[in-house]
Short mmCIF file of C-alpha atoms and ligand atoms in Angstrom, two decimals:
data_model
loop_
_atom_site.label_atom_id
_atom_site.label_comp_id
_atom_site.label_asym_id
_atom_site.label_seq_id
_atom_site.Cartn_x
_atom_site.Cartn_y
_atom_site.Cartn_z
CA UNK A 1 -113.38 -44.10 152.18
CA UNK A 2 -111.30 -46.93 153.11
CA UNK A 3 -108.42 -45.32 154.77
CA UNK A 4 -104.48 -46.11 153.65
CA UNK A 5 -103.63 -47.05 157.56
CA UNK A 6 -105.72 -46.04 160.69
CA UNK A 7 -104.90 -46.55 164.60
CA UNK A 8 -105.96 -49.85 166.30
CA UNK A 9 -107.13 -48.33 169.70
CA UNK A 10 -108.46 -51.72 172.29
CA UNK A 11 -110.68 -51.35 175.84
CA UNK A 12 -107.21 -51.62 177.69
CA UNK A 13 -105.62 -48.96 175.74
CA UNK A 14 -108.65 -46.82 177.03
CA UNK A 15 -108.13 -48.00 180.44
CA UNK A 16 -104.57 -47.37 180.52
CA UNK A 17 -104.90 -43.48 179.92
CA UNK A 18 -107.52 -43.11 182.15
CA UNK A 19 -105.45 -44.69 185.07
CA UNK A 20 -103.15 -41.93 184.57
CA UNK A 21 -105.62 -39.56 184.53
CA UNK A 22 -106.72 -40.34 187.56
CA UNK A 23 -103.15 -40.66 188.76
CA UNK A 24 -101.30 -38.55 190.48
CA UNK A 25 -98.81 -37.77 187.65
CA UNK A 26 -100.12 -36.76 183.64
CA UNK A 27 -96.83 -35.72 182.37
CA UNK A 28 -93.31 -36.84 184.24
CA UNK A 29 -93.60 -40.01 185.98
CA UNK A 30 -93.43 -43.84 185.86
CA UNK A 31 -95.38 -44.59 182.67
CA UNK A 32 -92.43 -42.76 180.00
CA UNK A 33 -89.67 -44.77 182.33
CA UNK A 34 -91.46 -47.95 181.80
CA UNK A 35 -91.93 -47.04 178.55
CA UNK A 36 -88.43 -46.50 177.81
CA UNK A 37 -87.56 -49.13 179.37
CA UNK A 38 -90.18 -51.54 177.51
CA UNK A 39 -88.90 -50.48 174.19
CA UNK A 40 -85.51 -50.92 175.03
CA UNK A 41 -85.98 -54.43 176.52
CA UNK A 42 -88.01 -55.04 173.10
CA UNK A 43 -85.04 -53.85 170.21
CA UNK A 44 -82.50 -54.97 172.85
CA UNK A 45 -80.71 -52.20 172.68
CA UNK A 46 -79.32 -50.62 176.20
CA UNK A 47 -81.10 -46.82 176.65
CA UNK A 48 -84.33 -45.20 175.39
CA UNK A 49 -85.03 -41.74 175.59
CA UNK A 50 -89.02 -40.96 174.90
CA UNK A 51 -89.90 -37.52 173.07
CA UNK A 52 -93.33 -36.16 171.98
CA UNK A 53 -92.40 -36.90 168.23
CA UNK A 54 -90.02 -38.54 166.21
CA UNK A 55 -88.90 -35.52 164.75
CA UNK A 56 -88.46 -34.79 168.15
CA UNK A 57 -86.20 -37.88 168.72
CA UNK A 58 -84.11 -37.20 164.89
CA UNK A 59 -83.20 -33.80 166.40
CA UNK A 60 -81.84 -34.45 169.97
CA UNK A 61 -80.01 -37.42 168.28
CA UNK A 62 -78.67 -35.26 165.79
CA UNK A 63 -77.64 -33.04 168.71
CA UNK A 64 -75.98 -35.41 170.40
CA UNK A 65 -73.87 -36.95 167.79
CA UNK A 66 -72.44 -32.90 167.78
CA UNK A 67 -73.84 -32.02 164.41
CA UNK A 68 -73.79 -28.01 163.79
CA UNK A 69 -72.80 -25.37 161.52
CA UNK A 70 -70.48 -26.64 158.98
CA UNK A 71 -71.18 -30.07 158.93
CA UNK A 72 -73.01 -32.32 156.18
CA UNK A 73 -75.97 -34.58 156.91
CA UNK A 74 -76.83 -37.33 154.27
CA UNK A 75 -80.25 -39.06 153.99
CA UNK A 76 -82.61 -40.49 151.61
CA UNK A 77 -85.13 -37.91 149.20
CA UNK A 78 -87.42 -40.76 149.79
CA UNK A 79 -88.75 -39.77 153.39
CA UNK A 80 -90.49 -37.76 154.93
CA UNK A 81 -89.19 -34.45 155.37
CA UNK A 82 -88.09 -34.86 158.89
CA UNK A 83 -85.23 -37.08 158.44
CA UNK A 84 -83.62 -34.17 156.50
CA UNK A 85 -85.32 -31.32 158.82
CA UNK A 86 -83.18 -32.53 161.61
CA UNK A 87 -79.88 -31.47 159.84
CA UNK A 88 -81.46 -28.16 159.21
CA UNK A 89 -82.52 -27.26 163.00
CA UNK A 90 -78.49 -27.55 163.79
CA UNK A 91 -77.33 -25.93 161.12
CA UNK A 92 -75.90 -28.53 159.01
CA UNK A 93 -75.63 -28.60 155.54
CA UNK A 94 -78.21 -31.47 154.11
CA UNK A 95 -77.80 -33.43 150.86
CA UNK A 96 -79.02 -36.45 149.73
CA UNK A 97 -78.37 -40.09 148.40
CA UNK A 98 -80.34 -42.17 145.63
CA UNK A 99 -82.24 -45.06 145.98
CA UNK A 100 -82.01 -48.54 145.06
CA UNK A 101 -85.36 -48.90 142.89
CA UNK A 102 -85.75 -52.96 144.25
CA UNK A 103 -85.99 -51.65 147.92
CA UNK A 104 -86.68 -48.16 147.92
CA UNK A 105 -83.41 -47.67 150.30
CA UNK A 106 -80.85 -45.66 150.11
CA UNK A 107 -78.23 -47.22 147.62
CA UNK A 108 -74.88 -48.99 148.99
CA UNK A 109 -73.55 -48.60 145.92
CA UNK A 110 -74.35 -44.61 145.28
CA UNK A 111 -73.68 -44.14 148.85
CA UNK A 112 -69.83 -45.37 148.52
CA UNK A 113 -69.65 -43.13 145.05
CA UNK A 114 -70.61 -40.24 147.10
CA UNK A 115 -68.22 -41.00 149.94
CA UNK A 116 -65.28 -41.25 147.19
CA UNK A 117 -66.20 -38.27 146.05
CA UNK A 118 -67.34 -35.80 149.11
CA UNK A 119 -63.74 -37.42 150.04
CA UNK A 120 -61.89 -35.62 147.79
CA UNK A 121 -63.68 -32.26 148.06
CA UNK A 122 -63.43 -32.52 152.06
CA UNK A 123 -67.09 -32.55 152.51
CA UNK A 124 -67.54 -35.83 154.22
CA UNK A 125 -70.77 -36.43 155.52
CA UNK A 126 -70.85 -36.29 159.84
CA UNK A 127 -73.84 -38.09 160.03
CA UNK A 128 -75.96 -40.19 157.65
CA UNK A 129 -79.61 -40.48 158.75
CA UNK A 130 -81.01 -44.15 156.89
CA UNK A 131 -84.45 -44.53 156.52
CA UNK A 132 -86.24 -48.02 156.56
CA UNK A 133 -88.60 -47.74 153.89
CA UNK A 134 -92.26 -48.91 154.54
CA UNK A 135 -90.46 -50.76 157.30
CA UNK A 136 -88.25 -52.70 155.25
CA UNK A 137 -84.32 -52.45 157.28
CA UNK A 138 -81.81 -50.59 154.93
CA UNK A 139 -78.52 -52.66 154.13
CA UNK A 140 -77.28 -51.81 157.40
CA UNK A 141 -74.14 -54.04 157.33
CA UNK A 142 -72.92 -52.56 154.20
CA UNK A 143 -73.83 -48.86 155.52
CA UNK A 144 -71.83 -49.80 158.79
CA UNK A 145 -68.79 -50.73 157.03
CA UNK A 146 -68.78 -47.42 155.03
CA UNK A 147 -69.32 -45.42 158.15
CA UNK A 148 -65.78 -47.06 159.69
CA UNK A 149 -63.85 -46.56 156.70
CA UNK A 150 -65.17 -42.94 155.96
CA UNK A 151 -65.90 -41.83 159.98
CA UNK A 152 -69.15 -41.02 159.70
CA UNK A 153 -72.16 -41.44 162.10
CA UNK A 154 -75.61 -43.26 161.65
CA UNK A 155 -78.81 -42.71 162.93
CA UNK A 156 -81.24 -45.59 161.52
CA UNK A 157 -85.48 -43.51 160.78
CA UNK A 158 -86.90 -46.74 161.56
CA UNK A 159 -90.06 -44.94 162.04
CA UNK A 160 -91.44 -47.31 159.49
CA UNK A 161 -89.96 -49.93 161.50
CA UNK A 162 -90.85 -51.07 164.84
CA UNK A 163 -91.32 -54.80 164.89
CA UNK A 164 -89.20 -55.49 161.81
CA UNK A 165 -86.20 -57.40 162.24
CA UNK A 166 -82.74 -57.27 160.04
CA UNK A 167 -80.27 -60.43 160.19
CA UNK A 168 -82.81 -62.19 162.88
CA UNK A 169 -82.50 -58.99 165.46
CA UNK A 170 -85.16 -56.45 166.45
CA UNK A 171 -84.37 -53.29 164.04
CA UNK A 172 -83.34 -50.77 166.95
CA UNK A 173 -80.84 -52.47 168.23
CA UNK A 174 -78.07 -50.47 166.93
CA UNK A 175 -75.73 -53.06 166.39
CA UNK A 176 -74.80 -51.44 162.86
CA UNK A 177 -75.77 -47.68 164.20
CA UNK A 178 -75.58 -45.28 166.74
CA UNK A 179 -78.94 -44.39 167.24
CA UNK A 180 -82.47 -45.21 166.04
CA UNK A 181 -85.40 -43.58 166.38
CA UNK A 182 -88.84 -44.67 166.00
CA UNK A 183 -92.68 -43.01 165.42
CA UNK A 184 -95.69 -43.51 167.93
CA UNK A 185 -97.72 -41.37 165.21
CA UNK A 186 -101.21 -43.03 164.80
CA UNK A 187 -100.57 -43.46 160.81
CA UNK A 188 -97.64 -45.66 162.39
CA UNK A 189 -97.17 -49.38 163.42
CA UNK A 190 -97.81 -48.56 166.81
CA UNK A 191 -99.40 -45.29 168.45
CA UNK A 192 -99.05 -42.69 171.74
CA UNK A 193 -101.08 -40.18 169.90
CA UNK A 194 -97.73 -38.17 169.06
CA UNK A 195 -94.80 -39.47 169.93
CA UNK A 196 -91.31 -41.09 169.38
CA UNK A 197 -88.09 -42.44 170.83
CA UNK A 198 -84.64 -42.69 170.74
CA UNK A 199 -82.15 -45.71 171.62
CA UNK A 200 -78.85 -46.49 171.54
CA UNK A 201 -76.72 -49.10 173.26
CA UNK A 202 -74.24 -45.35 173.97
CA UNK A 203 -74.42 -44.38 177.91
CA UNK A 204 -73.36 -40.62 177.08
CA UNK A 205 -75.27 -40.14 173.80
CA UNK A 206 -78.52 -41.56 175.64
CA UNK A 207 -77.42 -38.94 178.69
CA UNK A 208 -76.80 -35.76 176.14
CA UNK A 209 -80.10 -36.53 173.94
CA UNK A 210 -82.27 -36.47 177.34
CA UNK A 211 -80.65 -33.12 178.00
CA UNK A 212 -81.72 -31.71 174.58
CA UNK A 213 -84.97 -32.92 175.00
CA UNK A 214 -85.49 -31.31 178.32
CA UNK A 215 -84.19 -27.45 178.07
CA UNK A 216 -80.71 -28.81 178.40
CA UNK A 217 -81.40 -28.82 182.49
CA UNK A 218 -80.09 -31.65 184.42
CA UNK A 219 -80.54 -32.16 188.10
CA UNK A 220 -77.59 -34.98 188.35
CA UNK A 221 -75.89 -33.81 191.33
CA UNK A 222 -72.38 -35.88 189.52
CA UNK A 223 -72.98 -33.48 186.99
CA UNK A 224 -73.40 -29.96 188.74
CA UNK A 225 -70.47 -27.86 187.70
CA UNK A 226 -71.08 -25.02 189.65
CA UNK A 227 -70.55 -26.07 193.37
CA UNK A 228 -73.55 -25.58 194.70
CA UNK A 229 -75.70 -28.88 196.04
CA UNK A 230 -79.09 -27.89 197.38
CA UNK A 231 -82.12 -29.64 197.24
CA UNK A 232 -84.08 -27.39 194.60
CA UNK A 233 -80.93 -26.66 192.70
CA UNK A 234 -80.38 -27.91 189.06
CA UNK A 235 -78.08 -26.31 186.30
CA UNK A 236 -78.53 -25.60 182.44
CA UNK A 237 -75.43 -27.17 180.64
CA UNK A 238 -76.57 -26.71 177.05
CA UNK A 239 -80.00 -25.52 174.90
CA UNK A 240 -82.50 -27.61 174.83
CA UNK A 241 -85.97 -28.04 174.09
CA UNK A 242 -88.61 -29.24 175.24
CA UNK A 243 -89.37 -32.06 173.65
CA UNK A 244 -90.57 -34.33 176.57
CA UNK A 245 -93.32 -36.95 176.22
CA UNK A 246 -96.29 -36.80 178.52
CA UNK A 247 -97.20 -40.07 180.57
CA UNK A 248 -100.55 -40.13 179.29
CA UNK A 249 -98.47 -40.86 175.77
CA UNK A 250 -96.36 -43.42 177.46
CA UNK A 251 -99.05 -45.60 178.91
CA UNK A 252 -100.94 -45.57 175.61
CA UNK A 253 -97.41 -46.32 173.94
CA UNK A 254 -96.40 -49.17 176.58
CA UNK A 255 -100.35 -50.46 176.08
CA UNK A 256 -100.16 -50.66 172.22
CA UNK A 257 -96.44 -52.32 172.57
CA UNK A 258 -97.97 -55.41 173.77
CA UNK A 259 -99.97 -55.75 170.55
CA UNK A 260 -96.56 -55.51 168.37
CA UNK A 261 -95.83 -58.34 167.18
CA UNK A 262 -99.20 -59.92 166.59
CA UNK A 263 -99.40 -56.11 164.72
CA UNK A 264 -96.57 -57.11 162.02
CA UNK A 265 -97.70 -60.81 161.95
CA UNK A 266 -101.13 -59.37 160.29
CA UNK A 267 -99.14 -56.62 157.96
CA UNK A 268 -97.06 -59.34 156.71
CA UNK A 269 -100.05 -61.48 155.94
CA UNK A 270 -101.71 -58.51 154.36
CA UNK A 271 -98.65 -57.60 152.61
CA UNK A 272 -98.33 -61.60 150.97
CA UNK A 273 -102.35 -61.45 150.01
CA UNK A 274 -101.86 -58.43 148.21
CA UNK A 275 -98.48 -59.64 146.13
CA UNK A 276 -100.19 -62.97 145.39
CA UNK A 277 -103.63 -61.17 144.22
CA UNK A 278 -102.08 -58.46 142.48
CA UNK A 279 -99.68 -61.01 140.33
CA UNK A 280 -99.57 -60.43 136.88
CA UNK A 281 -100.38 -56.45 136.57
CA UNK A 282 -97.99 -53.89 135.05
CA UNK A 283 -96.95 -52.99 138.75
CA UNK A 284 -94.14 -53.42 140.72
CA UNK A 285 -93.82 -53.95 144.75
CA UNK A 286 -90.65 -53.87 147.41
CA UNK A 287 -88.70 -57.11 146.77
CA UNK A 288 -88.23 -58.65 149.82
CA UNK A 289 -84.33 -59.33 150.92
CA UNK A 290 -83.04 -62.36 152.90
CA UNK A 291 -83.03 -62.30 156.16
CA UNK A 292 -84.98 -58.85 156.20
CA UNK A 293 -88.35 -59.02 158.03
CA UNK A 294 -90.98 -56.29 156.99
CA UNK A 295 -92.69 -54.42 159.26
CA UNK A 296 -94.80 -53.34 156.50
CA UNK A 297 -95.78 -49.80 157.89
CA UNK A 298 -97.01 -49.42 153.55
CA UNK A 299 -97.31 -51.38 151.37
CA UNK A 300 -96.59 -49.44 148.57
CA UNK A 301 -96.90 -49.94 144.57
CA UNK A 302 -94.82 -48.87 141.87
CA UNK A 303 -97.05 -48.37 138.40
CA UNK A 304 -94.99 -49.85 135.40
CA UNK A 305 -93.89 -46.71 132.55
CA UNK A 306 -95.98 -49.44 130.05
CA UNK A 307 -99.33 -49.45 132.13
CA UNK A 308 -102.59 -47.90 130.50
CA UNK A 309 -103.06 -45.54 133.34
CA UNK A 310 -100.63 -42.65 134.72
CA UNK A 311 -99.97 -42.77 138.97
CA UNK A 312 -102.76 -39.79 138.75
CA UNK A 313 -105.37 -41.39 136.57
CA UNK A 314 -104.83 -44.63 138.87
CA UNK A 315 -105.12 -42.17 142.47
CA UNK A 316 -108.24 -40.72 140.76
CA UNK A 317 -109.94 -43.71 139.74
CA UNK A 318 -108.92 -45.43 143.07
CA UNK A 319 -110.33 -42.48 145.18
CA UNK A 320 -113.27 -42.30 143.46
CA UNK A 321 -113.68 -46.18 144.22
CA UNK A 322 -113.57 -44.94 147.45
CA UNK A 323 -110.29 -46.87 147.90
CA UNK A 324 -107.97 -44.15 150.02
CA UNK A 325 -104.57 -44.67 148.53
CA UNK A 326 -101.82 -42.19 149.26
CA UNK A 327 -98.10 -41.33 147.52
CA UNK A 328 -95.09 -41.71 149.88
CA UNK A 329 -93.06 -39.69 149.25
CA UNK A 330 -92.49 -36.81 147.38
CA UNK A 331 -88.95 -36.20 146.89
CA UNK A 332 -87.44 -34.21 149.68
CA UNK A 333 -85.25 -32.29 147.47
CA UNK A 334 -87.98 -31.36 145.65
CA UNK A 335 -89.61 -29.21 147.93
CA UNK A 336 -89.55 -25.15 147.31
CA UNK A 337 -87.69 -25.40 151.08
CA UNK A 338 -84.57 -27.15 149.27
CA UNK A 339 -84.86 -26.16 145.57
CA UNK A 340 -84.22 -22.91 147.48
CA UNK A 341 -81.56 -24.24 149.33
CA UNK A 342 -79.91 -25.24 145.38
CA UNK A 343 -81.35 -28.93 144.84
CA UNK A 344 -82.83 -29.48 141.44
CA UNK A 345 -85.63 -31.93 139.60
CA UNK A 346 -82.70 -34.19 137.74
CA UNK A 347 -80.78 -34.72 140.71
CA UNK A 348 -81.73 -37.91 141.98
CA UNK A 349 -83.41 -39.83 138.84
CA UNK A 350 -84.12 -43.24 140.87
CA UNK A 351 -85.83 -41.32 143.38
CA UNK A 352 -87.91 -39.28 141.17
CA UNK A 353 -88.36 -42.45 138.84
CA UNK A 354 -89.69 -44.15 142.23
CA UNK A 355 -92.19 -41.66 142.68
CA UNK A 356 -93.71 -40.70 139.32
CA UNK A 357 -95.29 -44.57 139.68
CA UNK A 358 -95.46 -44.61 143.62
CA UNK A 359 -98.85 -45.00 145.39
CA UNK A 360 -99.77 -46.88 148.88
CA UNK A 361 -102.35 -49.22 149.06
CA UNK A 362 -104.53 -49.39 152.18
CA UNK A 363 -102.86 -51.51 155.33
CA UNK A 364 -103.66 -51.95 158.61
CA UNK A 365 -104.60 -55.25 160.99
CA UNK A 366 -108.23 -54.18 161.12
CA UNK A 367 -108.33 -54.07 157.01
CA UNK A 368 -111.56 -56.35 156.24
CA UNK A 369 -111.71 -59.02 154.25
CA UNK A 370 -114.21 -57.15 151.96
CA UNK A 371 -111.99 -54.07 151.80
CA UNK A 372 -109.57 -56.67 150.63
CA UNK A 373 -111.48 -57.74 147.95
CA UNK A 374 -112.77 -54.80 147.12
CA UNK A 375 -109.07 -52.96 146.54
CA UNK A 376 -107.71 -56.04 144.12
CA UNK A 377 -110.54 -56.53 142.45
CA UNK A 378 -110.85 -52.36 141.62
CA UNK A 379 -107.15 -52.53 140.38
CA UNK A 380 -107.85 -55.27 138.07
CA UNK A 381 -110.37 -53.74 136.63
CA UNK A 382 -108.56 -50.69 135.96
CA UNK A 383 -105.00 -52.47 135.24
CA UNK A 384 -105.93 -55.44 133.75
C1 PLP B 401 -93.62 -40.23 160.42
C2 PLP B 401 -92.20 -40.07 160.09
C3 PLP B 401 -91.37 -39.16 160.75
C4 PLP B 401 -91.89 -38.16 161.75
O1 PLP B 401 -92.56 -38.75 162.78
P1 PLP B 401 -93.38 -37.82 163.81
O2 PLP B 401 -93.54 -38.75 165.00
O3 PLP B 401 -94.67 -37.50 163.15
O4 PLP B 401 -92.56 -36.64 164.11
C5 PLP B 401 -90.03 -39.14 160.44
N1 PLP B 401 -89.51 -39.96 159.50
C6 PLP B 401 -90.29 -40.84 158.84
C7 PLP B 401 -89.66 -41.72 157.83
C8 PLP B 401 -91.65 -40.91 159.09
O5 PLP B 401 -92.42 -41.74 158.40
#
């Protein structure tokens, strides 16, 4: 079965892990710091704080920022279910906001609508969690402008997104948010095995979100409220987890970063081979935006409502062609987890639209030529 996106794993990568094996240090020591440090340098944004997943990462940010009990957390129902989880773990109310069907982002437009209205009722959102879709950046600018005018925060998912870029910068450099946070999962652009980050260009959010990640201990003397300085001594100002990623899952991260962008230059030429082969069937893609650079994590389909196949009938034939295609995603709000907590089918119709014809077509660098040839030519056949 030809997979829908698989790990890229080199000699050096290899090498790099076993040097820390052999090293004196396998979870805290140099490699996360250089790590951080490396993907910091790489989004240009100012602080990194490494975590053992990126659902790690969404829920120290979501910590920092002060979310709790009370509050409201906004996000896309086309995501996985950890950008909305992380509301959930702090207590916070979680609701949603529709897509635009042309980029499978959450909506500008519907997003202000909601504001206008969650204005009125007092039930503005605290923060807004926007996901970059398959890698393509949301409308960041416009999202930015809302969050002065209605005070709310934003964390950018851009696990998706590593590589891409949005107005000619590096998405992660938080020019239009307050945090990002990417994946290091091996489905992902880039891999540690597990593993994500958080950055922001804020000195005390990056400070708070390493104290959630690590039991909420601290041994910065400056910090010490009690009055006590001795060598072994370190103080618990908050709870936190312990959420720490391990230095054999830095040097494989810091290994695969120096693949990244030769990574996204192969996705994108994937991405163009399949939009000029697939031309003329009853489907439709992501339309790119200007100035917007892909990192094409997916490269996802939508099946016309006119096409002689359902999304099922097309999975089914497609699997059987040994072709393994996947759905991203189901709508969040659809899950028993928040029907339960009083969401409904009906709620958001672009969303659901999106996904009765979603389905994700194999991508990754090492995708062969025959594979290639093999996935067009099947969908013609079945489309045509
Ligand atoms: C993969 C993914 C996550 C979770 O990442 P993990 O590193 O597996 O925790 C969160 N949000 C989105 C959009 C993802 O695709």
């Amino acid at each position: 079965m030809i997979p829908y996106g698989k790990q890229h794993i080199t000699e050096q990568d290899i090498s790099a892990v076993v040097e820390v094996l052999k090293s004196d240090f396998i979870t805290q020591g140099p490699k996360v710091l250089e790590f951080e440090q490396a993907i910091a340098q790489y989004c240009h944004a100012q602080h990194a704080v490494a975590t053992n997943s990126a659902t790690s990462a969404l829920h120290i940010a979501c910590q920092a920022l002060g979310l709790s009990q009370g509050d409201y957390l906004w996000t896309s129902p086309i995501s996985f279910v950890a950008s909305a989880n992380c509301g959930r773990y702090c207590g916070a109310q979680v609701d949603f906001v529709d897509i635009d069907l042309d980029t499978v982002n959450i909506c500008p437009k519907k997003l202000k609508e909601k504001l206008v209205l969650a204005k009125q009722q007092n039930k503005l959102p605290k923060v807004v969690v926007v996901v970059h879709m398959a890698g393509l950046s949301c409308d960041m600018q416009a999202i930015a402008t809302l969050a002065k005018e209605y005070e709310f925060t934003i964390i950018e998912d851009a696990s998706h997104a590593i590589g891409g870029q949005y107005h000619g910068k590096p998405v992660g450099n938080c020019q239009f948010s307050d945090i990002s946070v990417f994946s290091f999962h091996p489905v992902k652009i880039i891999t540690s095995a597990e593993g994500g980050i958080a950055v922001t260009n804020d000195k005390a959010l990056a400070s708070k979100m390493r104290l959630y990640s690590s039991h909420g201990v601290t041994r910065e003397q400056a910090t010490f409220t009690n009055g006590i300085d001795a060598p072994w001594y370190y103080e618990q100002h908050c709870l936190g987890q312990n959420y720490r990623m391990t230095e054999l899952q830095g040097a494989l991260g810091l290994s695969q970063l120096q693949r990244v962008d030769n990574i996204i230059e192969q996705r994108q030429q994937l991405a163009k081979r399949y939009q000029t082969a697939l031309t003329g069937l009853p489907i439709q893609w992501q339309q790119p935006v200007d100035d917007n650079y892909s990192a094409y994590h997916l490269f996802v389909i939508r099946l016309n409502d006119d096409a002689k196949l359902t999304r099922e009938q097309l999975f089914e034939a497609l699997r059987e062609a040994n072709i393994g295609v996947n759905v991203h995603y189901i709508p969040i709000h659809t899950q028993p987890y928040y029907r339960e907590l009083g969401f409904n089918q009906g709620d958001f119709p672009v969303a659901e639209h999106y996904y009765q014809g979603a389905l994700s077509l194999p991508l990754y660098p090492e995708l062969s030529e025959q594979d290639f040839d093999h996935i067009t030519t099947t969908l013609h056949t079945l489309l045509g």
